[in-house]
Short mmCIF file of C-alpha atoms in Angstrom, two decimals:
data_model
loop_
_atom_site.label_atom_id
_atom_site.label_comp_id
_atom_site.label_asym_id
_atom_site.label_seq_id
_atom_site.Cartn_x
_atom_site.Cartn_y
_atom_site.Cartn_z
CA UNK A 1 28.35 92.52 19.69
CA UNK A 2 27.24 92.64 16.25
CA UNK A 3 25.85 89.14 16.46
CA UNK A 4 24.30 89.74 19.68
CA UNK A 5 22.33 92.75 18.42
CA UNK A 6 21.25 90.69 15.37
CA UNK A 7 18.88 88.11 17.19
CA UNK A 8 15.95 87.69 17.07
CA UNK A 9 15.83 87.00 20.96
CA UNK A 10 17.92 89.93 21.40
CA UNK A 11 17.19 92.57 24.79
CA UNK A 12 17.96 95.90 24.17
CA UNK A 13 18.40 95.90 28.17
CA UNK A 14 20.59 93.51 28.49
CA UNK A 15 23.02 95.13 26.18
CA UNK A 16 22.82 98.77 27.46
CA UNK A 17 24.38 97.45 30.45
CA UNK A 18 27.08 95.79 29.04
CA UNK A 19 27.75 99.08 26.95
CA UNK A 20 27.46 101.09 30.11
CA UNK A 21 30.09 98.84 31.40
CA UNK A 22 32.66 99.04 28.79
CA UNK A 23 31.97 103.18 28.69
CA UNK A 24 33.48 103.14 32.35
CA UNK A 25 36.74 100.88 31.35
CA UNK A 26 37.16 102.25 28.21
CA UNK A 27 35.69 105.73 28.10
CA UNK A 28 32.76 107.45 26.07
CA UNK A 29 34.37 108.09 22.84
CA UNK A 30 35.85 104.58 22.46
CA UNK A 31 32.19 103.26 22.52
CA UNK A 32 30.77 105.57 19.95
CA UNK A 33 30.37 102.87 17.40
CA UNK A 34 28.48 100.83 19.84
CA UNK A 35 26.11 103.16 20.89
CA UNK A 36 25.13 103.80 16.99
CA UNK A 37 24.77 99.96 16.39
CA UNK A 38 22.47 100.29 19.98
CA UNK A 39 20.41 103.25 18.72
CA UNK A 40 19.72 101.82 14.87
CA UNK A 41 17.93 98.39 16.70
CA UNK A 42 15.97 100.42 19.07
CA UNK A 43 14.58 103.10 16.03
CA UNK A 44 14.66 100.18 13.33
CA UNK A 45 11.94 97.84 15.45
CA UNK A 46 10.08 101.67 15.62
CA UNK A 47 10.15 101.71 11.81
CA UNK A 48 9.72 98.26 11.52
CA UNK A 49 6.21 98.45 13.40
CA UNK A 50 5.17 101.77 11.22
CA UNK A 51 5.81 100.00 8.04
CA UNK A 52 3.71 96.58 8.86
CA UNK A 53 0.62 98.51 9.00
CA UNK A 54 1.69 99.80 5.48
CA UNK A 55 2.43 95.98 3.97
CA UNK A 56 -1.32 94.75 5.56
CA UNK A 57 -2.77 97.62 3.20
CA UNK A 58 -1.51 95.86 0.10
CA UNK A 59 -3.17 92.73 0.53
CA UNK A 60 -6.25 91.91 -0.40
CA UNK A 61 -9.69 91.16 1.42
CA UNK A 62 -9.73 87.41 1.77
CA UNK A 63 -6.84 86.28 0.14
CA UNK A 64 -3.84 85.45 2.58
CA UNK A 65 -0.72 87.09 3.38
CA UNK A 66 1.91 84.23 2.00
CA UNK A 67 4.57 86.14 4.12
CA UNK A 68 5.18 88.32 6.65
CA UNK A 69 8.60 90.95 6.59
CA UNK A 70 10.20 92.35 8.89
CA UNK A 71 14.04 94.59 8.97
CA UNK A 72 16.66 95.48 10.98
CA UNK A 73 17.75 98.72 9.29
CA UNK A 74 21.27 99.61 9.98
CA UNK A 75 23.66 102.41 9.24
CA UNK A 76 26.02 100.99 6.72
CA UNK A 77 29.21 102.59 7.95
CA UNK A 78 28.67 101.42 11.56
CA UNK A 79 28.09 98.18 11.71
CA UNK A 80 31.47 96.10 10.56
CA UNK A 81 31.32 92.68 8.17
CA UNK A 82 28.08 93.14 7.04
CA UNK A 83 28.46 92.13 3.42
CA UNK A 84 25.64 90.31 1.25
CA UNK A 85 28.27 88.24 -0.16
CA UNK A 86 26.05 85.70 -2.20
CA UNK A 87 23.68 86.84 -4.91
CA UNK A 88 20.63 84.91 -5.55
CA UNK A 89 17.15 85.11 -6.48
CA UNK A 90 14.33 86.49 -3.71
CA UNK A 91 11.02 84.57 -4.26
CA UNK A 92 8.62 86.87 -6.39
CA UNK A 93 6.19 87.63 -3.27
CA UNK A 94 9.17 88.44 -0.94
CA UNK A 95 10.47 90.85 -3.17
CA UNK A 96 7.43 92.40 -3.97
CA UNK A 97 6.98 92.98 -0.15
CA UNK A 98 10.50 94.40 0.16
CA UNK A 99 9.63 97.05 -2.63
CA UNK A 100 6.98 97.93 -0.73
CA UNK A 101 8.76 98.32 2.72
CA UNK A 102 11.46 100.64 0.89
CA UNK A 103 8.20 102.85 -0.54
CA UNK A 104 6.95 103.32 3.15
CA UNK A 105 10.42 103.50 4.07
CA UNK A 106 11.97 106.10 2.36
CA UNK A 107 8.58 108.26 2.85
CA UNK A 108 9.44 108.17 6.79
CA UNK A 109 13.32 109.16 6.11
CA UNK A 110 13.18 110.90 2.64
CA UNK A 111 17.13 110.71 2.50
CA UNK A 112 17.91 107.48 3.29
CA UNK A 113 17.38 104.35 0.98
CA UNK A 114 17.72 100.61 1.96
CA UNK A 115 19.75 97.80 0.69
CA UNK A 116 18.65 94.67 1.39
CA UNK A 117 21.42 91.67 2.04
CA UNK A 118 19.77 88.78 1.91
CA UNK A 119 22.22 86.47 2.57
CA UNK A 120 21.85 87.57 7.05
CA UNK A 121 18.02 87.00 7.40
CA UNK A 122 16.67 84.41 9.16
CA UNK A 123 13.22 82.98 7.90
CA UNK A 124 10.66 80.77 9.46
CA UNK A 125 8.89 78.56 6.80
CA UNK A 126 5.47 77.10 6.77
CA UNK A 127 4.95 74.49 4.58
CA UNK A 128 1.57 72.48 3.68
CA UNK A 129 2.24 69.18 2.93
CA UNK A 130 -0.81 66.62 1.93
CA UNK A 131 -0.27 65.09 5.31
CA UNK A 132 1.05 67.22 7.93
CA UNK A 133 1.91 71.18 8.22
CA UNK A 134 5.72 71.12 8.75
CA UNK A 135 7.21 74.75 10.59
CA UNK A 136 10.86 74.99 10.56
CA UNK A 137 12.72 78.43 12.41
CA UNK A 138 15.79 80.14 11.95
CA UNK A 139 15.93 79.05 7.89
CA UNK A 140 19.04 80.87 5.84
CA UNK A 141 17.13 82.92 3.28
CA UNK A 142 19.21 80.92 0.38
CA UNK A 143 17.51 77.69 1.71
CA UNK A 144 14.26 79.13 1.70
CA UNK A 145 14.34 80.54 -1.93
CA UNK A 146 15.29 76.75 -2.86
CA UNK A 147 11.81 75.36 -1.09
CA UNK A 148 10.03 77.82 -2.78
CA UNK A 149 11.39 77.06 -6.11
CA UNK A 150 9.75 73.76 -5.85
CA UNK A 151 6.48 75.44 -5.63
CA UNK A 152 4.31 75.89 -8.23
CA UNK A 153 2.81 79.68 -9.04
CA UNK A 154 -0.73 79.51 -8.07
CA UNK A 155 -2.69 81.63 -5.93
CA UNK A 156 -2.04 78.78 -2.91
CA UNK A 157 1.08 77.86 -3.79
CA UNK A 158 1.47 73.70 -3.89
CA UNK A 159 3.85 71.33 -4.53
CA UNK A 160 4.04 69.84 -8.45
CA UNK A 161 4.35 65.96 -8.46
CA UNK A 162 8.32 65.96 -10.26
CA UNK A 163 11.71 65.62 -9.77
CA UNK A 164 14.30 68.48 -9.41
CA UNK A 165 17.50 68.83 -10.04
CA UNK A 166 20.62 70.56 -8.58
CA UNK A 167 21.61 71.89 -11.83
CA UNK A 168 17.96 73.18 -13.19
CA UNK A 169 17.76 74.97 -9.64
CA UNK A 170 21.18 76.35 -9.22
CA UNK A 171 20.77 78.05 -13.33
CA UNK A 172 17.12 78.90 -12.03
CA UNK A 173 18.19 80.70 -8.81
CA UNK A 174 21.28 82.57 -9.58
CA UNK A 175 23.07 79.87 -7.08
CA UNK A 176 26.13 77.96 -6.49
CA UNK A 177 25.52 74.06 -7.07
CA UNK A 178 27.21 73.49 -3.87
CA UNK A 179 25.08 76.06 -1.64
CA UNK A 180 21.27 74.73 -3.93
CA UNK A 181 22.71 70.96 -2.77
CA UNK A 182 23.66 72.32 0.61
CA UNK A 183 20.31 73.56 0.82
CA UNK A 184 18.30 70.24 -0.58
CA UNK A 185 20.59 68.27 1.43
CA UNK A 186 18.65 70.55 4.76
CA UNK A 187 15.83 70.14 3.19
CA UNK A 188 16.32 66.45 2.80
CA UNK A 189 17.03 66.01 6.85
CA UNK A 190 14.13 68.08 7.66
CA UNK A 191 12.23 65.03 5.68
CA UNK A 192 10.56 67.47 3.18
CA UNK A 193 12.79 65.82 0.20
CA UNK A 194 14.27 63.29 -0.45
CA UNK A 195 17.12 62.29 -3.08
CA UNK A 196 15.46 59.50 -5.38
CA UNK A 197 19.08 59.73 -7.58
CA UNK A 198 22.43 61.91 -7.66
CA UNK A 199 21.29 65.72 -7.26
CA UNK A 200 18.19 65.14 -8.18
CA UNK A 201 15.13 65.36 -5.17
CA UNK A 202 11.02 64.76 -4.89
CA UNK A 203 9.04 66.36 -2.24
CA UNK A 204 7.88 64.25 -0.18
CA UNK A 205 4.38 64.98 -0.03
CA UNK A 206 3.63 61.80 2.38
CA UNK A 207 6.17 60.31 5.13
CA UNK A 208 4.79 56.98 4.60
CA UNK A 209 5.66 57.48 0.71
CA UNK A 210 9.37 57.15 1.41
CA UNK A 211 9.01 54.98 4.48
CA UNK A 212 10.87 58.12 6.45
CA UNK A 213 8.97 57.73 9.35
CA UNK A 214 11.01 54.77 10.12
CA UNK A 215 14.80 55.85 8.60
CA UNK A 216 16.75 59.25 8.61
CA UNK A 217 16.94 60.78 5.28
CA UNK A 218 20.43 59.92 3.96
CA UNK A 219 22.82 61.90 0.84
CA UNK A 220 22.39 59.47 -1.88
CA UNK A 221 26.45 58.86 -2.29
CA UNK A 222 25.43 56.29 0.31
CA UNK A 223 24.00 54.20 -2.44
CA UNK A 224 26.52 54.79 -5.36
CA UNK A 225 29.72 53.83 -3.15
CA UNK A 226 30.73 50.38 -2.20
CA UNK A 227 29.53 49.95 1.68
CA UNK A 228 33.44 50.23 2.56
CA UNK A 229 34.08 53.09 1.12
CA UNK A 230 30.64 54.75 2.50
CA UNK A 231 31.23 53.82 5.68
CA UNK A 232 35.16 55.32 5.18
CA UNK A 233 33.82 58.12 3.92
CA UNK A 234 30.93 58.46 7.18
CA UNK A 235 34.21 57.93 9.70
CA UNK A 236 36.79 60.57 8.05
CA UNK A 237 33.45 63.21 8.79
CA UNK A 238 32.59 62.25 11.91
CA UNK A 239 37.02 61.95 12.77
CA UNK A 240 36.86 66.29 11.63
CA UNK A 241 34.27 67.22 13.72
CA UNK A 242 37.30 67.25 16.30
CA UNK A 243 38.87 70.45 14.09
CA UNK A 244 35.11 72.28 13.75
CA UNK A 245 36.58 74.75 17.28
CA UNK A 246 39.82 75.82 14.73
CA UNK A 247 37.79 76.26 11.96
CA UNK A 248 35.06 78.27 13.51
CA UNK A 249 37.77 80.36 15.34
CA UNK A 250 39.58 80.92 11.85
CA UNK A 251 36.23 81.84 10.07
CA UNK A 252 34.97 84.27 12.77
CA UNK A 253 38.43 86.08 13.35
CA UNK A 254 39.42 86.13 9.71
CA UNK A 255 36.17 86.16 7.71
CA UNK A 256 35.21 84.61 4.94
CA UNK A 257 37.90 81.74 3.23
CA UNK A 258 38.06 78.96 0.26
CA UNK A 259 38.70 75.50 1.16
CA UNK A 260 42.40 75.82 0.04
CA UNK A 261 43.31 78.64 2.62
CA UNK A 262 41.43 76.76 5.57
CA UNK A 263 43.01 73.45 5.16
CA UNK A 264 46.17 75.53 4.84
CA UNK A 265 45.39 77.31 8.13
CA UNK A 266 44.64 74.07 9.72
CA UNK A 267 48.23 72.57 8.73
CA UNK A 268 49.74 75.70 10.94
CA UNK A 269 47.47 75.34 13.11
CA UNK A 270 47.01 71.96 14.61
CA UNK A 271 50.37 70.57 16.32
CA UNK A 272 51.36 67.73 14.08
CA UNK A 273 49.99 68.83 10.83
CA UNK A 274 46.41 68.35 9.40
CA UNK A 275 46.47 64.54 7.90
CA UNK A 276 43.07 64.95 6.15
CA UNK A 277 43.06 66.21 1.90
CA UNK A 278 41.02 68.37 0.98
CA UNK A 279 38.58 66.57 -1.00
CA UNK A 280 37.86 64.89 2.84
CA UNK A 281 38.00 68.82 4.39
CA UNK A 282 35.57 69.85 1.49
CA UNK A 283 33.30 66.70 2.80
CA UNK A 284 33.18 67.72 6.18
CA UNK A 285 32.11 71.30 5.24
CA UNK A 286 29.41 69.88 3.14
CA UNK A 287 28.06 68.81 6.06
CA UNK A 288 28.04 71.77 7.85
CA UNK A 289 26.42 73.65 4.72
CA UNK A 290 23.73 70.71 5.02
CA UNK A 291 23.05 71.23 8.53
CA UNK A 292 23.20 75.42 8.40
CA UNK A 293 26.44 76.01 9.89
CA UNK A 294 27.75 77.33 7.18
CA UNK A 295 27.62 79.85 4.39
CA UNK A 296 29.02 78.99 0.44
CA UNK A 297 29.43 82.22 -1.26
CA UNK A 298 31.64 83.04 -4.22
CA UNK A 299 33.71 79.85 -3.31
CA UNK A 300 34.01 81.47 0.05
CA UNK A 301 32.89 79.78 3.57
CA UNK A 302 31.93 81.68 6.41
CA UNK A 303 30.40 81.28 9.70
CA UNK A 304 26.58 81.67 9.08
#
């Protein structure tokens, strides 16, 4: 339910009647939770729509709004698993908007405070490139604070013609290496970077610059390994995907886990024994990080 009631395509009426449902098997009192996790969507898009009118006031004539926020505001000890379990940095301009969203906020309810976790958003990002305008939905807000940390800080933010590196990004951002290459590696596929040497990426302010009109992007271990063992490594990946229905069932029933308890869980769980190690395990997750499947947090995977 939880995850249902966090979309953004979520109907408040197609939920009451499921609740109305359960209330009749189940009983009123059993369903008390539920109806609180009902009631804080329906008042937090009310509060949501109050507050926009508040950020618009902030921003002045003729210069554009470089973001637009909006909150689900739930009531902590109702709604179960919600932890921000990753600590990064918000971009400047997003946290000065959420500042001023908890300023209108706490003027409406003068007892209640927010606390943002940034790690469950979902953001939309619009990017101007020299050549095209690239949109891309349903962003993790980790892997948007990376694209923005490529920006430069001028009034219309743009692009700087260098090279970044996992490292200088991951110190910069208050990130894990793994989740800032996780992110450049999305990044990478959506063919807004590309890797020009190991952890280290250039935007790619033209397609026809890096010829990517015509080839994927590719993770640049393609071009330090021997074509065997690339090509090994490519086949143990794509031989895992067959475990990615245990390992999402483990994540989403037992929470967040390191790579050492899943591959353990995965030796109990598949008849004959897992036969992968878990430097190969620890591959195949990458790939899930890379394509947003995942969340990295304190050494810690869970379902995004």
């Amino acid at each position: 339910m939880t995850d249902r009631l966090l979309r953004k395509d979520f109907r408040v009426e197609n939920e009451v009647g499921r609740l109305e449902s359960l209330k009749l098997r189940l009983g009123d009192s059993a369903m008390h939770t539920a109806d609180v996790m009902l009631r804080d969507v329906r008042e937090s898009k009310v509060i949501d729509q109050n507050l926009q009118g508040d950020l618009l006031a902030h921003v002045d004539a003729g210069t554009p709004c470089v973001a637009d926020l909006h909150a689900r505001i739930l009531s902590r000890l109702f709604w179960p698993d919600l932890e921000d379990s990753s600590s990064f940095t918000v971009p400047a301009e997003i946290r000065a908007l959420q500042q001023r969203y908890e300023k209108g906020f706490e003027t409406l309810k003068p007892c209640r405070k927010l606390t943002w976790l940034n790690t469950l958003g979902q953001v939309t990002v619009e990017l101007e490139l020299q050549d095209r305008t690239v949109v891309v939905a349903d962003v993790s807000p980790w892997q948007a604070s990376v694209i923005s940390a490529l920006q430069d800080s001028s009034p219309e933010p743009v692009f700087p013609e260098r090279e970044h590196t996992v490292i200088d990004l991951a110190y910069q951002l208050g990130q894990e290496e793994t989740q800032v290459r996780a992110a450049l590696h999305f990044w990478a596929n959506q063919r807004i970077l590309r890797e020009v040497g190991p952890d280290v990426f250039k935007v790619v302010e033209r397609v026809d610059d890096a010829m990517l009109a015509r080839s994927p992007a590719k993770t640049y271990y393609g071009s330090l390994l021997s074509d065997a063992d690339a090509d090994e490594k490519q086949e143990v990946v794509a031989t895992l995907a067959g475990y990615w229905t245990f390992i999402v069932g483990m994540l989403s029933n037992g929470g967040p886990m390191p790579l050492a308890q899943i591959a353990a869980m995965l030796k109990i769980a598949v008849a004959g024994g897992f036969p992968h190690t878990d430097d190969e395990l620890r591959s195949y997750l990458d790939v899930q990080l890379q394509a947003g499947k995942l969340v990295l947090a304190k050494d810690r995977y869970r379902i995004k």
